[in-house]
PDB file of C-alpha atoms in Angstrom:
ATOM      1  CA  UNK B   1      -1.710   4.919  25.577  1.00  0.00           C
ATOM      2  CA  UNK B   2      -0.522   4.837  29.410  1.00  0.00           C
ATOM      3  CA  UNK B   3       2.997   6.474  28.258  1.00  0.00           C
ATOM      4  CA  UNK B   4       0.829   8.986  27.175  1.00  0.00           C
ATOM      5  CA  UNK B   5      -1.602   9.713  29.851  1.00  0.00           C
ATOM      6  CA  UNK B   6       1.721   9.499  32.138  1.00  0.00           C
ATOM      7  CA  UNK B   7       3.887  12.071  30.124  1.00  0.00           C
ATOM      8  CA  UNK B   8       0.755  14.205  30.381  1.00  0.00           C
ATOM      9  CA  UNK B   9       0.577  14.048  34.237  1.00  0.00           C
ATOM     10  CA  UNK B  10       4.569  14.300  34.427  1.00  0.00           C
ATOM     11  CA  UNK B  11       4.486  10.438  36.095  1.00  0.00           C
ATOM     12  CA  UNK B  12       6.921   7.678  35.039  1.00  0.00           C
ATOM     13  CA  UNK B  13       4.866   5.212  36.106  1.00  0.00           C
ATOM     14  CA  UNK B  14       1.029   4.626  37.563  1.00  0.00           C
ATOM     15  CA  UNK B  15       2.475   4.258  41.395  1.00  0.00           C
ATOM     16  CA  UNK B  16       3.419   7.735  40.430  1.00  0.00           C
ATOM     17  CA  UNK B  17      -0.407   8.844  39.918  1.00  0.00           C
ATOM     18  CA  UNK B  18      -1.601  10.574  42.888  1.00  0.00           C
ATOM     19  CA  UNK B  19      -4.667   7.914  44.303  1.00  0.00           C
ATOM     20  CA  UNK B  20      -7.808  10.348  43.712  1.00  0.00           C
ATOM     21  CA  UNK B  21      -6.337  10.625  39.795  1.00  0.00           C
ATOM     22  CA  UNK B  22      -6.043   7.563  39.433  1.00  0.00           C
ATOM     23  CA  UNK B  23      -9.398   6.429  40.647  1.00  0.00           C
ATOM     24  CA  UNK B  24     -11.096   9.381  38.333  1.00  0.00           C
ATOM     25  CA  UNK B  25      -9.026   8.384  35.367  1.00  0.00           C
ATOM     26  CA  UNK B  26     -10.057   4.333  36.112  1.00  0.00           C
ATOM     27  CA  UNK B  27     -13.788   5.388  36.236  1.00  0.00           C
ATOM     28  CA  UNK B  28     -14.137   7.524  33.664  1.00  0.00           C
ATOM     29  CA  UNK B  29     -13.150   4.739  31.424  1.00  0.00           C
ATOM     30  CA  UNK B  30     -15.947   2.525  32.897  1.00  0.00           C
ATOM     31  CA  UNK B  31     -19.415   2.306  32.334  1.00  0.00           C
ATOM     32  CA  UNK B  32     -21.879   0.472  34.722  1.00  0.00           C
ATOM     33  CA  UNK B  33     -25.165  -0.827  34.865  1.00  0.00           C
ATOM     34  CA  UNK B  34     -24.895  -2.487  31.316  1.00  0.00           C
ATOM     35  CA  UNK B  35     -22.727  -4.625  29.385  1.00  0.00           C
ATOM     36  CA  UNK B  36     -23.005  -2.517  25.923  1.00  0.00           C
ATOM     37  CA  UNK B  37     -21.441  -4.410  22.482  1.00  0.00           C
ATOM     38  CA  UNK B  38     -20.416  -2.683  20.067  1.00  0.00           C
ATOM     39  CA  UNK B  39     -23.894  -3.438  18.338  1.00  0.00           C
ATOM     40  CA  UNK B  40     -25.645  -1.577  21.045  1.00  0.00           C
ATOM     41  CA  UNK B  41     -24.192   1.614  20.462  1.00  0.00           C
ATOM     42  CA  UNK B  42     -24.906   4.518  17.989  1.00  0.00           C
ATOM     43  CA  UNK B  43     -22.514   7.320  16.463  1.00  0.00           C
ATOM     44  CA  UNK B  44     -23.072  10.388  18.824  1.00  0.00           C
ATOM     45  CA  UNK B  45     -24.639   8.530  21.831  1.00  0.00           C
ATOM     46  CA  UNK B  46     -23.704   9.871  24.687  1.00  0.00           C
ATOM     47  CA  UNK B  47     -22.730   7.883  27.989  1.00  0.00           C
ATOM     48  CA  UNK B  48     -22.115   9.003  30.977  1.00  0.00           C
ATOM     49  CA  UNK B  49     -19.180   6.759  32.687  1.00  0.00           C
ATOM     50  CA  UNK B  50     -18.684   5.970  36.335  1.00  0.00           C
ATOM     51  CA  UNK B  51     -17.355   8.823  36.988  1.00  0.00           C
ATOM     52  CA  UNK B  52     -20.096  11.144  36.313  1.00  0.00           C
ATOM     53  CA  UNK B  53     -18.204  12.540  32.978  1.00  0.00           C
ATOM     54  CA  UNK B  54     -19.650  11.431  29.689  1.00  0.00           C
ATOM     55  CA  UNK B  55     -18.341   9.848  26.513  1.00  0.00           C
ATOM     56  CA  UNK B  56     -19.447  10.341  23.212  1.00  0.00           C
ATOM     57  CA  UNK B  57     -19.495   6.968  21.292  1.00  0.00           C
ATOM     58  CA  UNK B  58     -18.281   8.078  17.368  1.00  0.00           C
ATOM     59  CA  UNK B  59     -19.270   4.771  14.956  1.00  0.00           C
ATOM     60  CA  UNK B  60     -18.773   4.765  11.549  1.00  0.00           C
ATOM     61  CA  UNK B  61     -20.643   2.865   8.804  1.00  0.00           C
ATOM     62  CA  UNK B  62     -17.931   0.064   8.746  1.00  0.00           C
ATOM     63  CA  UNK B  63     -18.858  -0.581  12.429  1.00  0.00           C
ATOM     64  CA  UNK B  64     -15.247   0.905  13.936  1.00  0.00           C
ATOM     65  CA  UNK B  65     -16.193   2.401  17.157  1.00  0.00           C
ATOM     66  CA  UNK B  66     -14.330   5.824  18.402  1.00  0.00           C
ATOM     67  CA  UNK B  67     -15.193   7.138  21.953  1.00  0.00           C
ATOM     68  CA  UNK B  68     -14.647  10.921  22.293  1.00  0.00           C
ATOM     69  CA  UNK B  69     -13.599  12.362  25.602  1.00  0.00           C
ATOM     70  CA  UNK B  70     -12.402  15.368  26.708  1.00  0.00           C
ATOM     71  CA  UNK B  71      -9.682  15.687  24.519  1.00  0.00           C
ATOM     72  CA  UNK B  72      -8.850  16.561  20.628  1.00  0.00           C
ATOM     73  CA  UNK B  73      -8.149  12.937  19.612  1.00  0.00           C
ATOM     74  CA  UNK B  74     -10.720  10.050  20.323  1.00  0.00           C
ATOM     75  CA  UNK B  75      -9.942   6.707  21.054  1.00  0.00           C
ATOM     76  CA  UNK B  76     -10.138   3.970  19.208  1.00  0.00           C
ATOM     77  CA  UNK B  77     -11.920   0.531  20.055  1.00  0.00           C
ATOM     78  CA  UNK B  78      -8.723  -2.257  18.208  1.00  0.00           C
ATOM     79  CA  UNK B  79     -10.473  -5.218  20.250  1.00  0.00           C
ATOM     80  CA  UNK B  80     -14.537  -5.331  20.718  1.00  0.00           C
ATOM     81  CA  UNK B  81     -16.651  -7.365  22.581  1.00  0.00           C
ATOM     82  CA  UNK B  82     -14.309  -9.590  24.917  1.00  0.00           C
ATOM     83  CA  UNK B  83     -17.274 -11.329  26.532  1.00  0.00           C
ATOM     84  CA  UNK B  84     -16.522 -11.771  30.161  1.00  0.00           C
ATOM     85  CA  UNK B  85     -18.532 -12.930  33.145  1.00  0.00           C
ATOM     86  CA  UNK B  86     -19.888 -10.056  34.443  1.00  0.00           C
ATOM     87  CA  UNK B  87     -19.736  -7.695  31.204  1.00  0.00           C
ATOM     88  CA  UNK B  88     -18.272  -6.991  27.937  1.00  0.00           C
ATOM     89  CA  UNK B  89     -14.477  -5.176  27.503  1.00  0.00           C
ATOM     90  CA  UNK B  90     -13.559  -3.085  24.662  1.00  0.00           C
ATOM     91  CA  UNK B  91      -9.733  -2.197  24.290  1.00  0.00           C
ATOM     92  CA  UNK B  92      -8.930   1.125  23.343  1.00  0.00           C
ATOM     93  CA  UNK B  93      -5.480   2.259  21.943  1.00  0.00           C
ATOM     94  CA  UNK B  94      -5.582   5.373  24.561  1.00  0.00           C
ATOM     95  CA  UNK B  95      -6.580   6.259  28.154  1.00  0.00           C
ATOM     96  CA  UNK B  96      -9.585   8.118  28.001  1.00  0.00           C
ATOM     97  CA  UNK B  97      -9.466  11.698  29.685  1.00  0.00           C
ATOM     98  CA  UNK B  98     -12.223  13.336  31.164  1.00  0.00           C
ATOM     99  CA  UNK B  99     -11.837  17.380  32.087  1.00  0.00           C
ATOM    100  CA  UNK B 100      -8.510  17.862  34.184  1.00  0.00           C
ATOM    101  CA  UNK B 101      -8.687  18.772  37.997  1.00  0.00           C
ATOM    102  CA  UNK B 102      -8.264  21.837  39.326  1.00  0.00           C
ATOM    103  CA  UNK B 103      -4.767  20.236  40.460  1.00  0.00           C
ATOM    104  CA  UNK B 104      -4.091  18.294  36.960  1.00  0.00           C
ATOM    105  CA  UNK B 105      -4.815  21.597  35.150  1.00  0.00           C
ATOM    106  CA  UNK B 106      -1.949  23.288  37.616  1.00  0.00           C
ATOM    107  CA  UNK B 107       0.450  20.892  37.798  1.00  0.00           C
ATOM    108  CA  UNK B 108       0.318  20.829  34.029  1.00  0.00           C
ATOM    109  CA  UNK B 109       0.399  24.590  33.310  1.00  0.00           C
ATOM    110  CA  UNK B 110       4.336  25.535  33.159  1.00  0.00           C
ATOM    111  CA  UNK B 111       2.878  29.297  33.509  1.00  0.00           C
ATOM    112  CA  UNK B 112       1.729  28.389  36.865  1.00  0.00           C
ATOM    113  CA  UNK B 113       4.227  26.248  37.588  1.00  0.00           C
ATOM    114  CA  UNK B 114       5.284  29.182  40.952  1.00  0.00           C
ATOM    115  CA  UNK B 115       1.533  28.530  42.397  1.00  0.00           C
ATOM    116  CA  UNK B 116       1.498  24.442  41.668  1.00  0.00           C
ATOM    117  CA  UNK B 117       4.581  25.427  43.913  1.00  0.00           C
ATOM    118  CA  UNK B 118       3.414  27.120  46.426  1.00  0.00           C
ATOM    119  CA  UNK B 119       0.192  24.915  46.820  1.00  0.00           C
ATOM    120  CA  UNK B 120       2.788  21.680  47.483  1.00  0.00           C
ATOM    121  CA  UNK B 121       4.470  24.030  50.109  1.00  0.00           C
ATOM    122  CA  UNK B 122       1.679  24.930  51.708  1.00  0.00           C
ATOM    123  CA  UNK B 123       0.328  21.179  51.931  1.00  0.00           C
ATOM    124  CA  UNK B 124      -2.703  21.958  49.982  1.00  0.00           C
ATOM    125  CA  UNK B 125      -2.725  19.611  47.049  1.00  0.00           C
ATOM    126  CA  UNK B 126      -5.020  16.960  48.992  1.00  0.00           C
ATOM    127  CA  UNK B 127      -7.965  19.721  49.632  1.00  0.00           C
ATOM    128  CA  UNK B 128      -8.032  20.868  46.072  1.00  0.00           C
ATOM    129  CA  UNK B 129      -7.775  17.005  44.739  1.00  0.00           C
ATOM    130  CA  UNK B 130     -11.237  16.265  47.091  1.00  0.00           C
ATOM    131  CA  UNK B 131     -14.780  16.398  45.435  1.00  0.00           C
ATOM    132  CA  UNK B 132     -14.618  20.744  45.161  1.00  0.00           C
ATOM    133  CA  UNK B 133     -16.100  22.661  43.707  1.00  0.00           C
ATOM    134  CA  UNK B 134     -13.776  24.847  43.828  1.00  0.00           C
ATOM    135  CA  UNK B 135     -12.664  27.788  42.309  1.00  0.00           C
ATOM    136  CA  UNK B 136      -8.672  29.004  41.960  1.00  0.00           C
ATOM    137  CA  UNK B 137      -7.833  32.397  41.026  1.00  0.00           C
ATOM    138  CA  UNK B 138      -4.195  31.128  40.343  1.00  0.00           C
ATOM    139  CA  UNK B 139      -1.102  33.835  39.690  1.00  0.00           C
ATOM    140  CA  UNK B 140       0.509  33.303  36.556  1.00  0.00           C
ATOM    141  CA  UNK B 141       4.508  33.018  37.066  1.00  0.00           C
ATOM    142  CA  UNK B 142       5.093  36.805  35.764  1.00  0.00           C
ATOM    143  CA  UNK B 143       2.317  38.509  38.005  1.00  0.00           C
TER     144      UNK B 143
END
């Protein structure tokens, strides 16, 4: 699941993870305020995770949780209710991904791979990773 979320930002490893993804991609798979078993939650409940994004919990008749994000696969509780101290942790078998950043969506766009290029040049990668909004009208690589 990290490979993944790494291939998909072009890191080889987390120290590689620019510190305002990072911190978006940690809350968004964190959900505070309540310490929710797997009992507690209903197919198509919708919770909205630290980060302000929601989740969509997906739970079948068997019980088998599935949290839908913002991507085509969902991910898939393997180990529920690990009772802790201060709350309950689910493991998933994949990083859960909320909507990309305006600089996620770039960097990860070969077609505007010339702007993503430009933007580095120009020192501008730390505005557009800040809080926004902000809106890019971004030259494809042919225009």
């Amino acid at each position: 699941s990290f490979e993944a979320y790494l291939y998909e930002l072009g890191a080889n490893s987390i120290s590689d993870i620019s510190g305002g993804d990072l911190l978006r991609m940690l809350l968004y798979q964190t959900v505070t305020n309540v310490a929710a078993y797997t009992d507690d939650l209903s197919d198509g409940q919708v919770i909205t995770t630290a980060s302000g994004n929601n989740i969509t919990i997906l739970k079948e008749d068997d019980g088998t949780v599935n949290i839908a994000d913002h991507t085509p696969t969902p991910g898939g509780v393997v180990d529920a209710n690990i009772t802790v101290d201060n709350g309950v942790i689910h493991v998933t078998n994949k990083v859960l991904l909320s909507d990309p950043t305006v600089v996620q969506l770039l960097a990860n766009t070969p077609n505007l791979s010339k702007f993503y290029q430009a933007l580095e040049d120009a020192d501008l990668i730390n505005t557009l990773t800040g809080e926004g909004p902000f809106t890019v009208f971004a030259p494809a690589n042919w225009a």
